[in-house]
CSV table of C-alpha atoms in Angstrom, one decimal:
chain,number,residue,atom,x,y,z
N,20,MET,CA,101.2,56.5,65.6
N,21,LEU,CA,99.5,57.2,62.3
N,22,LYS,CA,100.9,55.6,59.2
N,23,THR,CA,99.6,56.6,55.7
N,24,PHE,CA,99.8,54.4,52.6
N,25,THR,CA,99.0,55.1,49.0
N,26,LEU,CA,97.1,52.6,46.9
N,27,GLU,CA,96.5,52.8,43.2
N,28,THR,CA,93.4,50.9,42.2
N,29,ASP,CA,92.9,49.7,38.6
N,30,ARG,CA,89.3,48.5,39.0
N,31,ASN,CA,86.3,48.5,41.3
N,32,GLY,CA,86.4,45.8,43.9
N,33,LEU,CA,88.3,44.5,46.9
N,34,TYR,CA,92.0,44.9,47.7
N,35,ASP,CA,93.6,43.0,50.5
N,36,ILE,CA,95.4,45.6,52.7
N,37,THR,CA,96.0,43.4,55.7
N,38,PRO,CA,99.8,43.6,55.0
N,39,LEU,CA,99.6,47.4,55.2
N,40,ALA,CA,98.0,47.2,58.7
N,41,GLU,CA,100.6,44.6,59.7
N,42,ALA,CA,103.5,46.7,58.4
N,43,ALA,CA,102.2,49.7,60.4
N,44,LEU,CA,101.9,47.5,63.5
N,45,ASP,CA,105.4,46.2,63.1
N,46,GLU,CA,106.8,49.7,62.8
N,47,SER,CA,105.0,50.8,65.9
N,48,GLY,CA,106.3,48.0,68.0
N,49,ALA,CA,103.0,47.9,69.9
N,50,ARG,CA,102.0,44.8,71.7
N,51,ALA,CA,98.5,45.7,72.9
N,52,GLY,CA,95.8,48.2,72.2
N,53,LEU,CA,93.7,49.0,69.2
N,54,VAL,CA,94.4,49.4,65.5
N,55,LEU,CA,92.2,51.7,63.4
N,56,VAL,CA,92.2,51.3,59.6
N,57,SER,CA,90.6,54.2,57.9
N,58,VAL,CA,90.2,55.8,54.4
N,59,PRO,CA,89.6,59.6,53.7
N,60,HIS,CA,87.4,58.9,50.7
N,61,SER,CA,83.7,59.1,50.1
N,62,THR,CA,83.6,56.5,47.3
N,63,ALA,CA,85.7,53.8,49.0
N,64,ALA,CA,85.4,51.8,52.2
N,65,ILE,CA,87.1,49.3,54.6
N,66,THR,CA,85.6,45.9,55.2
N,67,VAL,CA,86.5,42.4,56.4
N,68,VAL,CA,85.9,39.4,54.2
N,69,SER,CA,87.1,35.8,54.0
N,70,PRO,CA,90.0,35.8,51.5
N,71,TRP,CA,90.2,32.1,50.7
N,72,ASP,CA,88.0,31.9,47.6
N,73,PRO,CA,88.5,34.6,45.0
N,74,LEU,CA,85.0,33.8,43.7
N,75,GLY,CA,83.7,34.6,47.2
N,76,LEU,CA,85.2,38.1,46.9
N,77,GLU,CA,83.4,38.5,43.6
N,78,ASP,CA,80.2,37.5,45.2
N,79,VAL,CA,80.6,40.3,47.8
N,80,GLN,CA,81.3,42.8,45.0
N,81,ASP,CA,78.5,41.6,42.8
N,82,GLU,CA,75.9,41.6,45.6
N,83,LEU,CA,76.6,45.1,46.7
N,84,SER,CA,76.4,46.2,43.1
N,85,ARG,CA,73.1,44.4,42.7
N,86,LEU,CA,71.7,46.1,45.8
N,87,ILE,CA,73.0,49.5,44.7
N,88,PRO,CA,73.4,49.4,40.9
N,89,THR,CA,75.0,52.2,39.0
N,90,ARG,CA,72.1,54.2,37.6
N,91,VAL,CA,71.6,57.4,35.7
N,92,ASP,CA,68.8,58.7,37.8
N,93,PHE,CA,70.5,59.4,41.1
N,94,LYS,CA,69.8,62.9,42.5
N,95,HIS,CA,73.5,63.5,42.8
N,96,GLN,CA,74.5,64.5,39.3
N,97,TYR,CA,77.7,66.4,39.9
N,98,ASP,CA,80.2,63.8,38.8
N,99,THR,CA,79.3,60.4,37.3
N,100,PRO,CA,76.7,57.7,37.9
N,101,GLN,CA,79.4,55.4,39.4
N,102,ASP,CA,80.5,58.2,41.7
N,103,ALA,CA,76.9,58.7,42.9
N,104,ALA,CA,76.5,54.9,43.5
N,105,GLY,CA,79.9,54.9,45.2
N,106,HIS,CA,78.8,57.5,47.8
N,107,ILE,CA,75.9,55.3,48.8
N,108,LYS,CA,78.0,52.1,48.9
N,109,ALA,CA,80.7,53.8,51.0
N,110,SER,CA,78.1,55.2,53.4
N,111,ILE,CA,76.6,51.7,54.0
N,112,VAL,CA,79.9,49.8,54.3
N,113,GLY,CA,81.8,52.4,56.3
N,114,HIS,CA,85.1,54.2,56.0
N,115,SER,CA,86.9,52.5,58.8
N,116,ARG,CA,87.3,49.4,61.0
N,117,MET,CA,88.8,49.0,64.4
N,118,PHE,CA,90.7,45.8,65.5
N,119,TYR,CA,92.0,44.8,68.9
N,120,LEU,CA,95.7,44.2,69.3
N,121,GLU,CA,96.9,41.4,71.7
N,122,ASP,CA,100.4,40.0,72.0
N,123,GLY,CA,101.5,42.1,69.0
N,124,LYS,CA,98.8,40.4,66.7
N,125,LEU,CA,95.8,41.9,65.0
N,126,GLY,CA,92.5,40.6,66.2
N,127,LEU,CA,91.6,38.8,63.0
N,128,GLY,CA,90.2,35.3,62.7
N,129,HIS,CA,91.6,32.6,60.4
N,130,SER,CA,89.1,33.5,57.6
N,131,GLN,CA,89.3,37.3,58.0
N,132,LYS,CA,91.4,39.8,56.1
N,133,ILE,CA,91.1,43.5,55.9
N,134,PHE,CA,90.0,44.8,52.5
N,135,PHE,CA,90.0,48.3,50.8
N,136,TRP,CA,86.8,48.4,48.8
N,137,GLU,CA,87.0,50.6,45.6
N,138,PHE,CA,83.6,51.9,44.3
N,139,ASP,CA,84.8,54.5,41.8
N,140,GLY,CA,88.0,53.3,40.3
N,141,PRO,CA,90.5,53.4,38.9
N,142,ARG,CA,91.9,56.0,41.3
N,143,LYS,CA,94.9,57.0,43.5
N,144,ARG,CA,93.8,56.3,47.0
N,145,THR,CA,95.0,56.7,50.6
N,146,VAL,CA,94.8,54.3,53.6
N,147,HIS,CA,95.5,55.4,57.2
N,148,VAL,CA,96.5,53.0,59.9
N,149,LYS,CA,96.4,54.4,63.5
N,150,VAL,CA,97.9,52.3,66.3
N,151,LEU,CA,96.6,53.1,69.7
N,152,THR,CA,98.6,51.5,72.5
N,153,GLN,CA,97.3,50.4,75.8
I,29,MET,CA,95.0,101.3,9.2
I,30,GLN,CA,97.5,101.3,12.0
I,31,GLU,CA,94.7,101.5,14.5
I,32,GLN,CA,93.1,98.4,13.0
I,33,PHE,CA,96.4,96.6,13.1
I,34,GLU,CA,97.0,97.5,16.8
I,35,ALA,CA,93.5,96.3,17.6
I,36,PHE,CA,94.1,92.9,16.0
I,37,CYS,CA,97.5,92.6,17.8
I,38,GLU,CA,96.0,93.6,21.1
I,39,GLN,CA,93.3,91.0,20.7
I,40,THR,CA,96.0,88.3,20.4
I,41,ARG,CA,97.7,89.6,23.5
I,42,SER,CA,94.4,89.2,25.5
I,43,LEU,CA,93.7,85.6,24.6
I,44,GLY,CA,96.0,84.1,27.3
I,45,GLU,CA,94.3,86.1,30.1
I,46,LEU,CA,90.9,85.2,28.6
I,47,VAL,CA,91.6,81.5,28.9
I,48,ARG,CA,93.1,81.9,32.4
I,49,THR,CA,90.0,83.7,33.8
I,50,GLU,CA,87.2,82.2,31.8
I,51,SER,CA,88.0,78.5,31.3
I,52,ASP,CA,87.1,77.2,34.7
I,53,THR,CA,84.0,79.5,34.8
I,54,ILE,CA,82.7,77.9,31.6
I,55,ALA,CA,83.6,74.4,32.9
I,56,GLY,CA,81.6,75.1,36.0
I,57,ARG,CA,78.6,76.1,33.9
I,58,ALA,CA,78.9,72.9,31.9
I,59,ARG,CA,78.9,70.6,34.9
I,60,LEU,CA,75.2,70.5,35.7
I,61,LEU,CA,73.9,71.6,32.3
I,62,LEU,CA,72.9,68.1,31.2
I,63,ARG,CA,71.4,65.4,33.4
I,64,MET,CA,72.7,61.8,33.3
I,65,GLU,CA,69.4,60.6,31.7
I,66,ASP,CA,69.9,63.2,28.9
I,67,VAL,CA,73.5,62.1,28.2
I,68,TYR,CA,72.9,58.4,28.4
I,69,ALA,CA,70.0,58.7,25.9
I,70,VAL,CA,72.4,60.4,23.3
I,71,ARG,CA,73.2,58.3,20.3
I,72,GLN,CA,74.7,61.0,18.1
I,73,ILE,CA,75.9,64.5,18.3
I,74,ILE,CA,75.7,67.4,15.8
I,75,LEU,CA,77.8,70.5,16.5
I,76,THR,CA,76.7,73.4,14.4
I,77,GLY,CA,77.3,77.1,13.8
I,78,SER,CA,78.1,79.6,11.1
I,79,GLY,CA,81.3,81.5,10.4
I,80,ASP,CA,83.8,81.3,13.3
I,81,SER,CA,81.2,79.4,15.3
I,82,PHE,CA,81.1,76.7,12.7
I,83,PHE,CA,84.9,76.5,12.8
I,84,ALA,CA,84.7,76.0,16.6
I,85,ALA,CA,82.2,73.1,15.9
I,86,LEU,CA,84.7,71.7,13.3
I,87,ALA,CA,87.6,72.0,15.8
I,88,VAL,CA,85.8,70.2,18.6
I,89,ALA,CA,84.0,67.4,16.7
I,90,PRO,CA,87.1,65.2,16.4
I,91,ALA,CA,87.7,65.6,20.2
I,92,LEU,CA,84.2,64.7,21.1
I,93,ARG,CA,84.2,61.7,18.8
I,94,ALA,CA,87.5,60.5,20.3
I,95,TRP,CA,86.5,61.1,23.9
I,96,THR,CA,83.0,59.5,23.7
I,97,GLY,CA,83.1,57.1,20.8
I,98,LEU,CA,79.8,58.5,19.6
I,99,PRO,CA,79.1,59.6,16.0
I,100,VAL,CA,79.8,63.3,16.1
I,101,ASN,CA,79.5,65.6,13.1
I,102,ALA,CA,80.1,69.3,12.6
I,103,MET,CA,77.6,70.8,10.3
I,104,VAL,CA,77.2,74.3,8.8
I,105,SER,CA,73.9,75.8,10.0
I,106,MET,CA,72.2,75.4,6.6
I,107,GLU,CA,72.7,71.7,6.7
I,108,ALA,CA,71.6,71.4,10.3
I,109,SER,CA,68.5,73.6,9.6
I,110,ARG,CA,67.2,72.2,6.4
I,111,TYR,CA,68.9,68.9,5.5
I,112,VAL,CA,68.5,66.9,8.7
I,113,ASP,CA,64.7,66.8,9.3
I,114,ASN,CA,64.1,66.6,5.6
I,115,GLY,CA,60.4,67.1,6.2
I,116,ARG,CA,60.1,64.0,8.3
I,117,PRO,CA,57.6,64.1,11.2
I,118,PRO,CA,59.0,65.0,14.6
I,119,ARG,CA,60.1,62.3,17.0
I,120,SER,CA,60.1,59.6,14.4
I,121,GLY,CA,62.0,56.5,15.7
I,122,ARG,CA,65.3,56.7,14.0
I,123,THR,CA,66.0,60.3,15.2
I,124,ARG,CA,65.8,59.6,18.9
I,125,GLY,CA,69.0,60.3,20.8
I,126,LEU,CA,70.2,63.3,18.8
I,127,LEU,CA,72.0,66.0,20.8
I,128,VAL,CA,72.5,69.3,18.9
I,129,ILE,CA,75.1,71.7,20.2
I,130,ALA,CA,74.5,75.1,18.5
I,131,ILE,CA,77.3,77.6,18.8
I,132,SER,CA,76.8,81.4,18.4
I,133,SER,CA,78.3,84.1,20.5
I,134,SER,CA,75.6,86.6,19.6
I,135,GLY,CA,72.8,84.1,19.5
I,136,GLU,CA,71.1,86.0,16.6
I,137,VAL,CA,72.2,84.1,13.5
I,138,ALA,CA,68.9,83.3,11.7
I,139,ARG,CA,70.0,80.1,10.1
I,140,LEU,CA,71.2,78.7,13.4
I,141,ILE,CA,68.1,79.7,15.2
I,142,GLU,CA,66.1,78.0,12.5
I,143,ALA,CA,68.3,74.9,12.9
I,144,VAL,CA,67.7,74.7,16.7
I,145,GLN,CA,63.9,75.3,16.4
I,146,ARG,CA,63.5,72.7,13.7
I,147,LEU,CA,65.7,70.1,15.3
I,148,ARG,CA,64.1,70.6,18.7
I,149,ARG,CA,60.7,70.0,17.1
I,150,PHE,CA,62.3,67.0,15.4
I,151,GLY,CA,63.0,65.5,18.9
I,152,ALA,CA,66.6,66.5,19.4
I,153,LEU,CA,68.0,67.7,22.7
I,154,THR,CA,69.2,71.2,21.9
I,155,VAL,CA,72.0,73.1,23.7
I,156,ALA,CA,72.9,76.7,22.8
I,157,VAL,CA,76.5,77.7,23.4
I,158,THR,CA,76.1,81.5,23.4
I,159,GLY,CA,77.1,84.7,25.1
I,160,ASP,CA,73.5,85.9,25.4
I,161,ASN,CA,70.9,83.8,27.2
I,162,ASP,CA,68.1,86.2,26.1
I,163,SER,CA,69.0,85.9,22.4
I,164,ARG,CA,66.7,84.2,19.9
I,165,LEU,CA,69.1,81.2,20.0
I,166,GLY,CA,69.1,81.1,23.8
I,167,GLN,CA,65.3,81.2,23.9
I,168,SER,CA,65.0,78.5,21.2
I,169,ALA,CA,67.2,75.9,22.8
I,170,GLU,CA,66.3,73.7,25.8
I,171,ARG,CA,69.6,74.3,27.6
I,172,ILE,CA,72.1,77.2,27.4
I,173,LEU,CA,75.8,77.1,28.1
I,174,ASN,CA,76.7,80.7,28.6
I,175,ILE,CA,80.1,81.8,27.2
I,176,ALA,CA,79.8,85.5,27.7
I,177,ILE,CA,83.3,87.0,28.1
I,178,PRO,CA,84.5,90.5,29.1
I,179,SER,CA,84.6,92.9,26.2
I,180,ALA,CA,87.9,94.0,24.9
I,181,GLY,CA,87.1,96.5,22.1
I,182,SER,CA,86.6,95.8,18.5
I,183,GLY,CA,88.6,93.0,16.8
I,184,PRO,CA,88.5,90.1,14.4
I,185,GLY,CA,86.4,87.8,16.6
I,186,GLY,CA,89.3,85.9,18.1
I,187,ARG,CA,88.0,86.2,21.7
I,188,SER,CA,84.5,84.9,20.9
I,189,TYR,CA,86.1,82.1,18.8
I,190,VAL,CA,88.3,81.1,21.8
I,191,ALA,CA,85.3,81.3,24.1
I,192,SER,CA,83.3,79.1,21.7
I,193,LEU,CA,86.1,76.6,21.6
I,194,LEU,CA,86.2,76.5,25.4
I,195,GLY,CA,82.5,76.1,25.7
I,196,ALA,CA,82.3,73.2,23.2
I,197,LEU,CA,85.4,71.5,24.7
I,198,HIS,CA,84.2,71.7,28.3
I,199,LEU,CA,80.8,70.4,27.2
I,200,GLY,CA,82.6,67.5,25.4
I,201,ILE,CA,84.8,66.7,28.5
I,202,ARG,CA,81.8,66.8,30.7
I,203,ILE,CA,79.7,64.5,28.4
I,204,ALA,CA,82.6,62.0,28.2
I,205,GLU,CA,83.0,62.1,32.0
I,206,MET,CA,79.3,61.5,32.6
I,207,LEU,CA,79.4,58.6,30.1
I,208,MET,CA,82.4,57.3,32.1
I,209,CYS,CA,84.4,57.2,28.8
I,210,MET,CA,87.1,58.9,30.8
I,211,THR,CA,87.7,58.9,34.6
I,212,MET,CA,87.1,62.0,36.7
I,213,GLU,CA,90.8,62.4,37.1
I,214,GLN,CA,91.4,62.3,33.3
I,215,ALA,CA,88.6,64.9,32.9
I,216,ASP,CA,90.0,67.1,35.5
I,217,ARG,CA,93.4,66.9,33.9
I,218,LEU,CA,92.0,68.0,30.6
I,219,ARG,CA,90.3,70.9,32.3
I,220,ARG,CA,93.6,71.9,34.0
I,221,ASP,CA,95.5,71.6,30.7
I,222,LEU,CA,93.0,74.0,29.1
I,223,VAL,CA,93.6,76.6,31.8
I,224,LEU,CA,97.4,76.1,31.4
I,225,LEU,CA,97.2,77.1,27.8
I,226,ASN,CA,97.1,80.7,29.0
I,227,GLU,CA,100.9,80.7,29.4
I,228,PRO,CA,101.8,79.7,25.8
I,229,LEU,CA,99.0,81.8,24.4
I,230,THR,CA,100.4,84.9,26.1
I,231,ARG,CA,104.0,84.1,25.1
I,232,MET,CA,103.1,83.4,21.5
I,233,ALA,CA,101.3,86.8,21.1
I,234,ALA,CA,104.8,88.4,21.3
I,235,GLN,CA,106.9,85.6,19.7
I,236,CYS,CA,104.8,85.2,16.6
I,237,VAL,CA,104.8,88.8,15.5
I,238,GLU,CA,108.1,89.0,13.7
I,239,PRO,CA,108.0,85.6,11.9
I,240,VAL,CA,104.5,86.4,10.7
I,241,ALA,CA,105.6,89.9,9.6
I,242,GLU,CA,108.5,88.4,7.7
I,243,PHE,CA,106.4,85.8,5.9
I,244,VAL,CA,103.8,88.4,4.8
I,245,ARG,CA,106.5,90.7,3.6
I,246,SER,CA,107.3,88.0,1.0
I,247,TRP,CA,103.8,88.2,-0.4
I,248,ASP,CA,104.5,90.0,-3.7
I,249,SER,CA,101.4,90.3,-5.9
I,250,VAL,CA,99.6,87.6,-3.8
I,251,PHE,CA,96.0,87.2,-5.0
I,252,ALA,CA,94.9,84.1,-3.1
I,253,VAL,CA,96.0,82.0,0.0
I,254,ASP,CA,95.6,78.4,0.9
I,255,CYS,CA,95.2,77.6,4.5
I,256,ILE,CA,95.7,73.9,5.2
I,257,GLY,CA,95.1,71.5,8.1
I,258,SER,CA,93.4,68.2,9.1
I,259,GLY,CA,91.3,67.1,12.0
I,260,PRO,CA,91.0,70.0,14.5
I,261,ALA,CA,93.7,71.9,12.5
I,262,LEU,CA,91.3,72.0,9.5
I,263,ALA,CA,89.2,74.3,11.7
I,264,SER,CA,92.4,76.4,12.3
I,265,ALA,CA,92.8,76.6,8.6
I,266,HIS,CA,89.2,77.8,8.1
I,267,PHE,CA,89.7,80.4,10.9
I,268,ALA,CA,92.9,81.7,9.3
I,269,ALA,CA,91.3,81.8,5.9
I,270,ALA,CA,88.3,83.6,7.2
I,271,LYS,CA,90.4,86.3,8.9
I,272,LEU,CA,92.4,86.9,5.7
I,273,VAL,CA,89.1,87.4,3.8
I,274,GLU,CA,87.5,89.6,6.5
I,275,ALA,CA,90.6,91.7,7.3
I,276,ALA,CA,92.7,91.8,4.1
I,277,GLY,CA,90.0,91.1,1.5
I,278,LEU,CA,92.2,88.3,0.1
I,279,HIS,CA,90.6,85.3,-1.5
I,280,ALA,CA,91.7,82.7,1.1
I,281,ALA,CA,90.4,79.1,1.2
I,282,ALA,CA,90.8,76.3,3.7
I,283,GLN,CA,91.7,72.9,2.6
I,284,ASP,CA,92.3,69.5,4.2
I,285,VAL,CA,95.9,68.2,4.0
I,286,GLU,CA,94.8,65.1,2.0
I,287,GLU,CA,92.5,67.1,-0.3
I,288,PHE,CA,95.3,69.6,-1.2
I,289,HIS,CA,97.0,66.8,-3.1
I,290,HIS,CA,93.9,66.2,-5.2
I,291,LEU,CA,93.0,69.8,-5.9
I,292,ASN,CA,94.9,72.9,-4.7
I,293,TYR,CA,98.2,71.4,-5.8
I,294,PHE,CA,97.3,72.3,-9.3
I,295,VAL,CA,96.8,76.0,-8.7
I,296,ASP,CA,98.3,78.2,-11.5
I,297,ASP,CA,100.7,81.0,-10.7
I,298,PRO,CA,101.9,79.2,-7.5
I,299,GLN,CA,104.4,81.9,-6.6
I,300,ARG,CA,101.4,84.2,-6.0
I,301,VAL,CA,99.5,81.7,-3.8
I,302,PRO,CA,101.1,81.2,-0.4
I,303,ALA,CA,100.3,78.2,1.7
I,304,ILE,CA,99.8,78.3,5.5
I,305,ILE,CA,99.9,74.8,7.1
I,306,PHE,CA,98.7,74.1,10.6
I,307,ALA,CA,100.7,71.0,11.7
I,308,PRO,CA,100.6,69.9,15.3
I,309,SER,CA,103.3,67.2,15.9
I,310,GLN,CA,100.8,65.0,17.7
I,311,ALA,CA,98.3,65.2,14.9
I,312,LEU,CA,97.0,61.9,13.5
I,313,SER,CA,97.6,63.5,10.1
I,314,ARG,CA,101.2,64.1,10.8
I,315,THR,CA,102.9,62.0,8.2
I,316,ARG,CA,100.6,63.2,5.4
I,317,THR,CA,101.3,66.8,6.4
I,318,GLN,CA,105.1,66.0,6.2
I,319,GLU,CA,104.5,64.8,2.7
I,320,LEU,CA,102.6,68.0,1.9
I,321,ALA,CA,105.5,70.2,3.2
I,322,ARG,CA,107.9,68.4,0.9
I,323,ILE,CA,106.0,69.0,-2.3
I,324,LEU,CA,105.6,72.8,-1.8
I,325,PRO,CA,109.2,73.9,-2.5
I,326,PRO,CA,109.3,72.4,-6.0
I,327,LEU,CA,106.0,74.2,-6.7
I,328,GLY,CA,107.7,77.5,-5.7
I,329,ARG,CA,104.9,78.4,-3.4
I,330,PRO,CA,105.7,80.7,-0.5
I,331,TYR,CA,104.7,78.6,2.6
I,332,LEU,CA,104.7,78.7,6.4
I,333,VAL,CA,104.2,75.7,8.6
I,334,ILE,CA,102.7,76.5,12.0
I,335,THR,CA,103.9,73.7,14.2
I,336,ASP,CA,105.6,72.6,17.4
I,337,SER,CA,108.2,70.3,15.6
I,338,ALA,CA,111.2,70.9,13.4
I,339,ASP,CA,110.2,67.7,11.5
I,340,PHE,CA,108.0,69.5,9.0
I,341,ALA,CA,110.0,72.3,7.4
I,342,PRO,CA,113.3,74.1,7.7
I,343,PRO,CA,113.5,77.0,10.2
I,344,GLY,CA,112.8,79.7,7.7
I,345,HIS,CA,109.5,78.1,6.9
I,346,SER,CA,108.4,77.1,10.4
I,347,LEU,CA,106.6,79.1,13.1
I,348,MET,CA,107.2,77.2,16.3
I,349,LEU,CA,104.5,76.9,19.0
I,350,ARG,CA,104.3,75.0,22.2
I,351,GLU,CA,103.4,71.3,21.8
I,352,VAL,CA,99.9,70.7,23.1
I,353,ASP,CA,97.2,68.0,22.8
I,354,GLU,CA,96.1,67.9,19.1
I,355,PHE,CA,92.5,68.6,20.3
I,356,PHE,CA,93.6,71.9,22.0
I,357,ALA,CA,95.9,73.1,19.2
I,358,PRO,CA,93.1,75.3,17.6
I,359,LEU,CA,93.2,77.5,20.6
I,360,LEU,CA,96.9,78.3,20.1
I,361,HIS,CA,96.4,78.6,16.3
I,362,ALA,CA,94.1,81.6,16.8
I,363,VAL,CA,97.1,83.7,17.6
I,364,PRO,CA,99.2,83.3,14.4
I,365,ALA,CA,96.0,83.2,12.3
I,366,THR,CA,94.9,86.6,13.6
I,367,LEU,CA,98.4,88.1,13.2
I,368,LEU,CA,98.6,86.8,9.6
I,369,ALA,CA,95.4,88.7,8.9
I,370,ALA,CA,96.6,91.8,10.7
I,371,HIS,CA,99.8,92.0,8.7
I,372,ALA,CA,98.2,91.1,5.4
I,373,ALA,CA,95.6,93.8,5.9
I,374,LEU,CA,98.3,96.4,6.8
I,375,ARG,CA,100.4,95.4,3.8
I,376,ARG,CA,97.4,95.7,1.5
I,377,GLY,CA,95.9,98.8,3.1
I,378,SER,CA,92.6,96.9,3.6
I,379,VAL,CA,89.9,97.8,6.1
I,380,HIS,CA,88.2,95.1,8.1
I,381,PHE,CA,85.0,93.9,6.4
I,382,ARG,CA,85.7,96.6,3.8
I,383,GLY,CA,84.4,99.1,6.3
I,384,LEU,CA,80.9,97.9,5.7
I,385,THR,CA,80.5,100.6,3.1
I,386,GLY,CA,80.0,100.7,-0.7
I,387,PRO,CA,79.0,97.3,-2.1
I,388,TRP,CA,79.4,95.8,1.4
I,389,ARG,CA,77.0,98.1,3.2
I,390,GLY,CA,74.3,95.5,3.2
I,391,ALA,CA,76.2,93.7,6.0
I,392,GLN,CA,75.8,96.6,8.4
I,393,ASP,CA,74.4,95.5,11.8
I,394,ALA,CA,75.0,91.9,10.7
I,395,ALA,CA,71.8,92.2,8.7
I,396,LEU,CA,72.8,89.6,6.1
I,397,VAL,CA,73.0,86.9,8.8
I,398,ARG,CA,70.5,88.0,11.3
I,399,GLY,CA,67.7,89.1,9.0
I,400,SER,CA,67.4,86.0,6.8
I,401,SER,CA,63.9,84.5,6.9
I,402,ILE,CA,63.5,81.5,9.1
I,403,GLU,CA,61.6,78.6,7.5
I,404,SER,CA,59.7,76.3,9.8
I,405,GLY,CA,60.0,73.3,7.5
I,406,SER,CA,56.5,72.0,8.2
């Protein structure tokens, strides 16, 4: 089963989309298998982070921006500097994550949530959740 | 005379199709024209041109200013060529970051070539918006945005004016997008909105004919015309006045809405001086234009408000257009402006540019504007 969600981002940064994955899972009724969370974008990504301290989420965003700052001298000039940096960030972080499903529950630890990571916001975005049953 | 009239009308009928076919092409050429390092080094922008090209600069400057937040000024080519460098040495500190957008379809206007050459030497980044890359202007500037359009016979310059507007607007949208002053989605929406102007342009070419004809029929012993607008619509006023001068030989002057109250209000013989007001309903100058429309009837001046709202004048004095973004309104205004000139010329029996004969023969082959000597300034 493939479920598609829309997400409107108002800034760059991390958006907790664990409820979307869980909603897709509930709708599927699956008890065991795999859940794939994926985005069809080249300037956004999916990642897993601890959600408990909002400042920790800021650290993650800040560090990636420090490693790949928005610059004006990228070779990719077609859109904007933020778009060019976004392509690099998305390539490194990755456009999807796979989770195991056991007893109807997503294979996430206590300090893990699934996040949509916006690198070129604000934008209208799409998230796909694919449930593969055993 | 009828042939000239038909040519003018045909040109207005072609503008919608021109926008539909050429807007995205020009947008595509603007996309990679400037590098990010160029744009992020810009601290101020000068848009310059002469004649209709200057009016295009005047129309787009407010948009560029609003979209980027940068200081943006439209200058006639004389000011840009001789009153900016003022004899200062090139690349002096305070002049860094100057982007000059020089507009000329032909690319052969001497003053504009002079402006680009001097300002480039002065340290500015110069962009030619022209239909001829091999022209003297094209060869003088560092970058060229080509706005060549399919030819459509002789006419009053409306097609090249619309192409100039499209070129300067698309350059402005791209600069704002690169500076991230607007999102890519907002920029794409503006690009789409420009293309969509083709529909109202095409419809207006038919719908405006009779109202314009009726207005011009009321011009008994008219000896001068005021064309009025503010912001981008001041450019429309200039364009309309220019077409009345060129086509009908009338003394027509453009004036800002505010300035009218200080100056043109006091014109003598008001019944012989019609007023044409360009009044988009979304204009920032809206309320002052409404005040202007109220003072014209007591003066006894024949007047026509070209607008998209019934809030300015009663039906007999309004020519209704489609409501569009204030910054795009000059594109639509080209239609009624051209039709006014066509009807005025027909009524007066005037030949466009006086046929370039008799006292006006010196303007043949655009010699007056192409042959002026270029001063290097050094």
